[in-house]
JSON list of C-alpha atoms in Angstrom, two decimals:
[
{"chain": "Z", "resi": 1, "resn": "UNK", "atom": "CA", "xyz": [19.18, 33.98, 29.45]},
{"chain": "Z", "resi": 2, "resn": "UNK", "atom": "CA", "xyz": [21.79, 33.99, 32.28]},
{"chain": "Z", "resi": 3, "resn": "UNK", "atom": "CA", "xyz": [25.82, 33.42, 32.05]},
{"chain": "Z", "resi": 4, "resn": "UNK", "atom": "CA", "xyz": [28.18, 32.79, 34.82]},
{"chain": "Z", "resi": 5, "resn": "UNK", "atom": "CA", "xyz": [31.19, 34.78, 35.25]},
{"chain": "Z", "resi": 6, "resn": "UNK", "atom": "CA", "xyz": [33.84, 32.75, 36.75]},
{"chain": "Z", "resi": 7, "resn": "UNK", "atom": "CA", "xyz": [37.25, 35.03, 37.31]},
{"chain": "Z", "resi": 8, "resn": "UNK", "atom": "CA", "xyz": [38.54, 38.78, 36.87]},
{"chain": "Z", "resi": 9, "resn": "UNK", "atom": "CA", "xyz": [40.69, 37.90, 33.62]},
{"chain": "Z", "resi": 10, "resn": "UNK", "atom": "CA", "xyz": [42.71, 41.58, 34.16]},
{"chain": "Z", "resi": 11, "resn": "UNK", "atom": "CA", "xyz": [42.40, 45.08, 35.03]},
{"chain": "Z", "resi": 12, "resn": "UNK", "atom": "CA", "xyz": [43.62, 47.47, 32.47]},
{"chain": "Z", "resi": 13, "resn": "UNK", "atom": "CA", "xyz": [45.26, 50.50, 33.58]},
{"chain": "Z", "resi": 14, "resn": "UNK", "atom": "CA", "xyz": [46.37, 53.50, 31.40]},
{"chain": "Z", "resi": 15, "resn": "UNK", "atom": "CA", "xyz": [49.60, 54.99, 31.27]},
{"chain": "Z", "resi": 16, "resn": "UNK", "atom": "CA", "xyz": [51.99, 57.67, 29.55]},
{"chain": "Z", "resi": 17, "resn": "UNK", "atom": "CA", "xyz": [55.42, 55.13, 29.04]},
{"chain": "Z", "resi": 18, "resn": "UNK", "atom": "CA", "xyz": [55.48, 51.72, 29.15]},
{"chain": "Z", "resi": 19, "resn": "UNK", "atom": "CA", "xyz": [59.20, 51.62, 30.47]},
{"chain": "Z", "resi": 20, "resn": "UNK", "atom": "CA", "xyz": [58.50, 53.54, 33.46]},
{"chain": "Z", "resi": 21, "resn": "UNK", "atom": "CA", "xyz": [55.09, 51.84, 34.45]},
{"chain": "Z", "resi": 22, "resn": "UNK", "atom": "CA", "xyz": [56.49, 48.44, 33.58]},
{"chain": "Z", "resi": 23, "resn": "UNK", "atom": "CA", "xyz": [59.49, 49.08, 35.74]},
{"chain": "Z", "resi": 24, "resn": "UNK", "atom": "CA", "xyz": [57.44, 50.21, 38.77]},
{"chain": "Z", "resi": 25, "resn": "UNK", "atom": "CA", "xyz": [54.54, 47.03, 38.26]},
{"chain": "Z", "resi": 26, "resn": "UNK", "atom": "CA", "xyz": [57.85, 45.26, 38.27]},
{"chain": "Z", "resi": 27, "resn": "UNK", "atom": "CA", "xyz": [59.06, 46.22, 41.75]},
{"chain": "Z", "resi": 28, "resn": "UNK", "atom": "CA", "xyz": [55.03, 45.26, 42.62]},
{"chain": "Z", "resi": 29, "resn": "UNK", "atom": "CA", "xyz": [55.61, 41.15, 41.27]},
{"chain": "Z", "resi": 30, "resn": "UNK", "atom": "CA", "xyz": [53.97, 42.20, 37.77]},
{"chain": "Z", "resi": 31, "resn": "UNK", "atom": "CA", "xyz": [56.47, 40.77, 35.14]},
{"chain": "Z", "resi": 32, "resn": "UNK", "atom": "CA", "xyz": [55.69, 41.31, 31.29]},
{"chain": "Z", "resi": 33, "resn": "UNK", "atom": "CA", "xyz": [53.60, 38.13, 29.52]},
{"chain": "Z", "resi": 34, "resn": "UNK", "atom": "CA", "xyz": [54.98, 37.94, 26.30]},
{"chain": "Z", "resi": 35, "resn": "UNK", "atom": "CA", "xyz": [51.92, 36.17, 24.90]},
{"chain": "Z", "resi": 36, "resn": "UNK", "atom": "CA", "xyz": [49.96, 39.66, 25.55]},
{"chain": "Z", "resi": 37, "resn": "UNK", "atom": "CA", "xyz": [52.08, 42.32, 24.37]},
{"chain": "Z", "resi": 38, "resn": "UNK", "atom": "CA", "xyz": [50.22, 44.02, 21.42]},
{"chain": "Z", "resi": 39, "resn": "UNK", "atom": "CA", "xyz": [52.47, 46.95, 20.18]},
{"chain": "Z", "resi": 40, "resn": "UNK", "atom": "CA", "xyz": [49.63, 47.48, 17.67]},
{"chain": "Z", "resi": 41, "resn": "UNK", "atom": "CA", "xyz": [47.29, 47.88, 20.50]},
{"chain": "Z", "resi": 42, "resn": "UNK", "atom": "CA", "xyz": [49.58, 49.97, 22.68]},
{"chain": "Z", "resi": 43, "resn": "UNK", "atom": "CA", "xyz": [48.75, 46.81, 25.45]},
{"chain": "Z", "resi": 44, "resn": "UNK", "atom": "CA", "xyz": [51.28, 45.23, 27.42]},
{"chain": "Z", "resi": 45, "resn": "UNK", "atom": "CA", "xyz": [50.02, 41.83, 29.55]},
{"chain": "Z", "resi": 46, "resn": "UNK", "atom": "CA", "xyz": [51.84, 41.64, 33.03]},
{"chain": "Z", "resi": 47, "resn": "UNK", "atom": "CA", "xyz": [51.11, 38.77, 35.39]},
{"chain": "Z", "resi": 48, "resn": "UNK", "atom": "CA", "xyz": [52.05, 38.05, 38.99]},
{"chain": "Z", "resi": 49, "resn": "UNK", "atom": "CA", "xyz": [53.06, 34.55, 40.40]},
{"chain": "Z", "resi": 50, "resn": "UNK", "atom": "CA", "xyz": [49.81, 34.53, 41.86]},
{"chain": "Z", "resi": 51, "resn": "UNK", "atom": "CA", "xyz": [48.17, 34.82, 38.15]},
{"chain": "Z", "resi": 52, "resn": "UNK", "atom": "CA", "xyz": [46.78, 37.95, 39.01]},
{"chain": "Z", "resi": 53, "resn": "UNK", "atom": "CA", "xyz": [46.99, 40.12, 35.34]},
{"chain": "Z", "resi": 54, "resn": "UNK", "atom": "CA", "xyz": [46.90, 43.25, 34.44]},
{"chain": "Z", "resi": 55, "resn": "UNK", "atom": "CA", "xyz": [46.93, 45.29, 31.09]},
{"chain": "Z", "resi": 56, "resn": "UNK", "atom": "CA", "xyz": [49.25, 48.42, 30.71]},
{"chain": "Z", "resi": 57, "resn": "UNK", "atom": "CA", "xyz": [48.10, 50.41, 27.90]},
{"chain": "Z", "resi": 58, "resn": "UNK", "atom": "CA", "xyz": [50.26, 52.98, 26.41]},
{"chain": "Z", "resi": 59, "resn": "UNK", "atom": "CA", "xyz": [48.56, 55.85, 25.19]},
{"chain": "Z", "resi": 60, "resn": "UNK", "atom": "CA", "xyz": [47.87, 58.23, 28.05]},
{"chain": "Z", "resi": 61, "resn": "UNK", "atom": "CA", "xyz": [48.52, 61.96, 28.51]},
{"chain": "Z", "resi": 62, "resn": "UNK", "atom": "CA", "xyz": [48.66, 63.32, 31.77]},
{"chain": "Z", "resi": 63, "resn": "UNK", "atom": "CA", "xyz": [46.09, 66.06, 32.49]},
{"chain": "Z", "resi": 64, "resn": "UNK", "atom": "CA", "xyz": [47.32, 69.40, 34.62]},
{"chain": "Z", "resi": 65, "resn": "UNK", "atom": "CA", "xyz": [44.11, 68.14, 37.36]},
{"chain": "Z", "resi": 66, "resn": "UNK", "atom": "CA", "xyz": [46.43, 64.87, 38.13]},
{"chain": "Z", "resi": 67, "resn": "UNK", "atom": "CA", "xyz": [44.23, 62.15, 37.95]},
{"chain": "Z", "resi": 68, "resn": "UNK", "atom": "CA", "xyz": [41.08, 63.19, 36.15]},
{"chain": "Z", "resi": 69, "resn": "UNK", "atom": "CA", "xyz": [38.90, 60.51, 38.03]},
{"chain": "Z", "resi": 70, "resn": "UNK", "atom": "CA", "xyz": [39.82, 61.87, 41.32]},
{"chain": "Z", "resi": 71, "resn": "UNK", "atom": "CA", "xyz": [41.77, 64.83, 41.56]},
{"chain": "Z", "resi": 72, "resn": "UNK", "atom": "CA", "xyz": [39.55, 66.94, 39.17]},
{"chain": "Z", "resi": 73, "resn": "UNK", "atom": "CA", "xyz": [37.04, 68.92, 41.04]},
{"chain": "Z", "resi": 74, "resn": "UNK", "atom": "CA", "xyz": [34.26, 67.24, 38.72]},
{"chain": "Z", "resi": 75, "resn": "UNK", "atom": "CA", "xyz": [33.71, 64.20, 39.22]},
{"chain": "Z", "resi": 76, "resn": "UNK", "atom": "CA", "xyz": [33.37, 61.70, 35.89]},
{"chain": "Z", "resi": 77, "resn": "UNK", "atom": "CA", "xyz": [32.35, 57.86, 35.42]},
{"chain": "Z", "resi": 78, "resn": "UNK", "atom": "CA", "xyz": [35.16, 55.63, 35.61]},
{"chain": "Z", "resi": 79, "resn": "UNK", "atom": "CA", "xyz": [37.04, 53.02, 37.16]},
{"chain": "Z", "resi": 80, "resn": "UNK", "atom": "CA", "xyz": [39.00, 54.49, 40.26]},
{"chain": "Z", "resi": 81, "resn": "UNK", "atom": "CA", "xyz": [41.41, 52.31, 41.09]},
{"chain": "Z", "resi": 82, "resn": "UNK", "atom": "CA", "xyz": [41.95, 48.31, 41.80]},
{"chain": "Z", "resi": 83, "resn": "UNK", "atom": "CA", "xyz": [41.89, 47.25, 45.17]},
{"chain": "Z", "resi": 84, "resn": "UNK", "atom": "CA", "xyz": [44.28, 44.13, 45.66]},
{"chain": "Z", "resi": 85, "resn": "UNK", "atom": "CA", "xyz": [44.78, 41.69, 48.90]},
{"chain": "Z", "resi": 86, "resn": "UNK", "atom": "CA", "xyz": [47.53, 41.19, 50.88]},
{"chain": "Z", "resi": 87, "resn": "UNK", "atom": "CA", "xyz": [48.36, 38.64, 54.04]},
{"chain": "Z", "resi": 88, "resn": "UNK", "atom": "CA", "xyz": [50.51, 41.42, 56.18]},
{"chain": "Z", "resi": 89, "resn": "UNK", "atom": "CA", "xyz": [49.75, 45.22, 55.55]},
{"chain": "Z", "resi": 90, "resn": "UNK", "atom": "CA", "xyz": [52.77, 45.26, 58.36]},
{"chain": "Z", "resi": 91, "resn": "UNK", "atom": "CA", "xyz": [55.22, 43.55, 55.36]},
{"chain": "Z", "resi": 92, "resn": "UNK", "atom": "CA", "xyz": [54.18, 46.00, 52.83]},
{"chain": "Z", "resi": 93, "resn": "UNK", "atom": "CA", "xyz": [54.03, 48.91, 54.07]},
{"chain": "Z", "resi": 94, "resn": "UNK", "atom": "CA", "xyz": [57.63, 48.62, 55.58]},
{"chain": "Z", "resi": 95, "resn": "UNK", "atom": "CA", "xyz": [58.94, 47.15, 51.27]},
{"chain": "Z", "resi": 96, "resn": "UNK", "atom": "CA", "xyz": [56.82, 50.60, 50.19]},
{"chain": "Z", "resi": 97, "resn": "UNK", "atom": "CA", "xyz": [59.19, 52.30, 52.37]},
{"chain": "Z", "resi": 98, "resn": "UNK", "atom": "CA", "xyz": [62.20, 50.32, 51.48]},
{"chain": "Z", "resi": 99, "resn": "UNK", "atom": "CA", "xyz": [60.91, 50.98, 47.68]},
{"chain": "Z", "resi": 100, "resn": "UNK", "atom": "CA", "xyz": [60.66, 54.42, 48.46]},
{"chain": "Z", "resi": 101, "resn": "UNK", "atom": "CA", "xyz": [57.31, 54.06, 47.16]},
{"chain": "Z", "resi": 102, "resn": "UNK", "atom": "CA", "xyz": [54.87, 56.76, 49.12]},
{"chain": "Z", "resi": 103, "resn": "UNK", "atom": "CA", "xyz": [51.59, 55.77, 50.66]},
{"chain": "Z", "resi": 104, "resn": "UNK", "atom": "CA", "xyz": [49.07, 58.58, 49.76]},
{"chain": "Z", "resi": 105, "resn": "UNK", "atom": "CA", "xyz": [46.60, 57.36, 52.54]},
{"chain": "Z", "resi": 106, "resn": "UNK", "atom": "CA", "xyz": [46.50, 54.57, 55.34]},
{"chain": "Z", "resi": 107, "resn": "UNK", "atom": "CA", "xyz": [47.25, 52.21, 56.59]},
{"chain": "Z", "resi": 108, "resn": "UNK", "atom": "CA", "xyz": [43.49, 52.91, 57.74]},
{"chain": "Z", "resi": 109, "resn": "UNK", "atom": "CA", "xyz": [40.86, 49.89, 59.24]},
{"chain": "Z", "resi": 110, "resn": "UNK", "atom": "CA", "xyz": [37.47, 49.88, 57.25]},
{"chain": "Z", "resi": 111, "resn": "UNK", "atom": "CA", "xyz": [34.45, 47.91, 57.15]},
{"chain": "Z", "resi": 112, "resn": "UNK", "atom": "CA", "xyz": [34.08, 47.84, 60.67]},
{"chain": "Z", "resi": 113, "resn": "UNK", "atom": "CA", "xyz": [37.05, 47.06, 61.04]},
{"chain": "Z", "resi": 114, "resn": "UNK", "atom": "CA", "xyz": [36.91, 44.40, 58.56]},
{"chain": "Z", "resi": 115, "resn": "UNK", "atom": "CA", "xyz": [39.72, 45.39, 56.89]},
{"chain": "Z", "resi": 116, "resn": "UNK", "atom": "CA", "xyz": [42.94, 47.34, 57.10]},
{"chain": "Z", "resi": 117, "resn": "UNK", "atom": "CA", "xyz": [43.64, 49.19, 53.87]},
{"chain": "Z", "resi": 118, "resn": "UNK", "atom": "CA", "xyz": [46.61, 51.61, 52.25]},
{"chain": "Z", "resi": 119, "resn": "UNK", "atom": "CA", "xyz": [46.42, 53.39, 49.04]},
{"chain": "Z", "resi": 120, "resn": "UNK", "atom": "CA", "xyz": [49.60, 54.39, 47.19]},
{"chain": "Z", "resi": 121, "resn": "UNK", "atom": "CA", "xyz": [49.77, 55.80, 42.86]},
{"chain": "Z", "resi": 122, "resn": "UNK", "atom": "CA", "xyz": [51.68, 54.44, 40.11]},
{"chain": "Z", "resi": 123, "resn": "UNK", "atom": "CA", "xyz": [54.00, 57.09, 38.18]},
{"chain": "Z", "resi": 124, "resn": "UNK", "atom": "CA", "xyz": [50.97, 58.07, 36.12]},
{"chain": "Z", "resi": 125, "resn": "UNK", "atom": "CA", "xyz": [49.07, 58.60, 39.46]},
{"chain": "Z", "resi": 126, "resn": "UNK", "atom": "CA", "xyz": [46.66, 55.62, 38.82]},
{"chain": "Z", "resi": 127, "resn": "UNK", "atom": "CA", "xyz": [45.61, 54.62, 42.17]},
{"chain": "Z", "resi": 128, "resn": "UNK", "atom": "CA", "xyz": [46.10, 51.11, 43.87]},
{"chain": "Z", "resi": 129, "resn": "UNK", "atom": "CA", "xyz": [44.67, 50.41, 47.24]},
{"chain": "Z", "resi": 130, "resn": "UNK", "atom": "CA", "xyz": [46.02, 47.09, 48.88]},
{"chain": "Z", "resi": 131, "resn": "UNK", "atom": "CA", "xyz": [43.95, 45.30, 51.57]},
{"chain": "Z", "resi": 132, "resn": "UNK", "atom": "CA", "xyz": [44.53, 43.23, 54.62]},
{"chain": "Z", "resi": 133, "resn": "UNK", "atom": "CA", "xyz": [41.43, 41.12, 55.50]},
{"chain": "Z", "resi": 134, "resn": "UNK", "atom": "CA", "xyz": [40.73, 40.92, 58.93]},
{"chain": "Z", "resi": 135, "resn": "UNK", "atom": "CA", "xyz": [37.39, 39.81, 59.02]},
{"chain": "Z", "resi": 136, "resn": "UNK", "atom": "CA", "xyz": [36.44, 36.77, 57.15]}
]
């Protein structure tokens, strides 16, 4: 038996308060979708005018390590972080700056140069990476 998978429907990313992460996915494009806001789930739909969506869910606790998944000197299974694409890494890293949002690493070129990539964490320290493709 074989199925096709034909889009990324969201990524779901857990946080501590839904005001403060929805504020700061805000100043990213992310704007709430009423149609997925599930108080009994503690899951808040955002979407971006390019119809990228992503999930906030509310019920996180920050650990004293930071991030568990990569600041922890053990190292568990889990999803790292989501990697999006942008047209100008030039753009955003100067609106990070005028966002006073702080880039923990980059602007950096990878894949041989393929691509040029930053990485920068929400208030929860969830970690997004945003790439410019250089390479096709």
């Amino acid at each position: 038996m074989r199925f096709d998978t034909l889009h990324l429907d969201h990524i779901g990313i857990r946080v501590t308060d839904l005001a403060t992460a929805e504020a700061f996915y805000a100043k990213l494009g992310f704007l709430r979708d009423p149609e997925e806001f599930a108080p009994e789930a503690k899951a808040c739909g955002l979407v971006h005018s390019s119809g990228l969506r992503i999930h906030l869910i509310y019920n996180g606790e920050l650990a004293e390590e930071g991030n568990v998944l990569l600041d922890a000197p053990v190292k568990w299974p889990g999803y790292t972080h989501a990697a999006f694409i942008v047209e100008n890494m030039e753009e955003l890293v100067e609106w990070l700056a005028s966002e006073e949002i702080s880039i923990t690493e980059g602007p950096v070129m990878m894949g041989h140069g393929r691509r040029n990539v930053c990485f920068i964490r929400d208030p929860d320290l969830n970690v997004l990476e945003f790439n410019e493709i250089l390479i096709g």
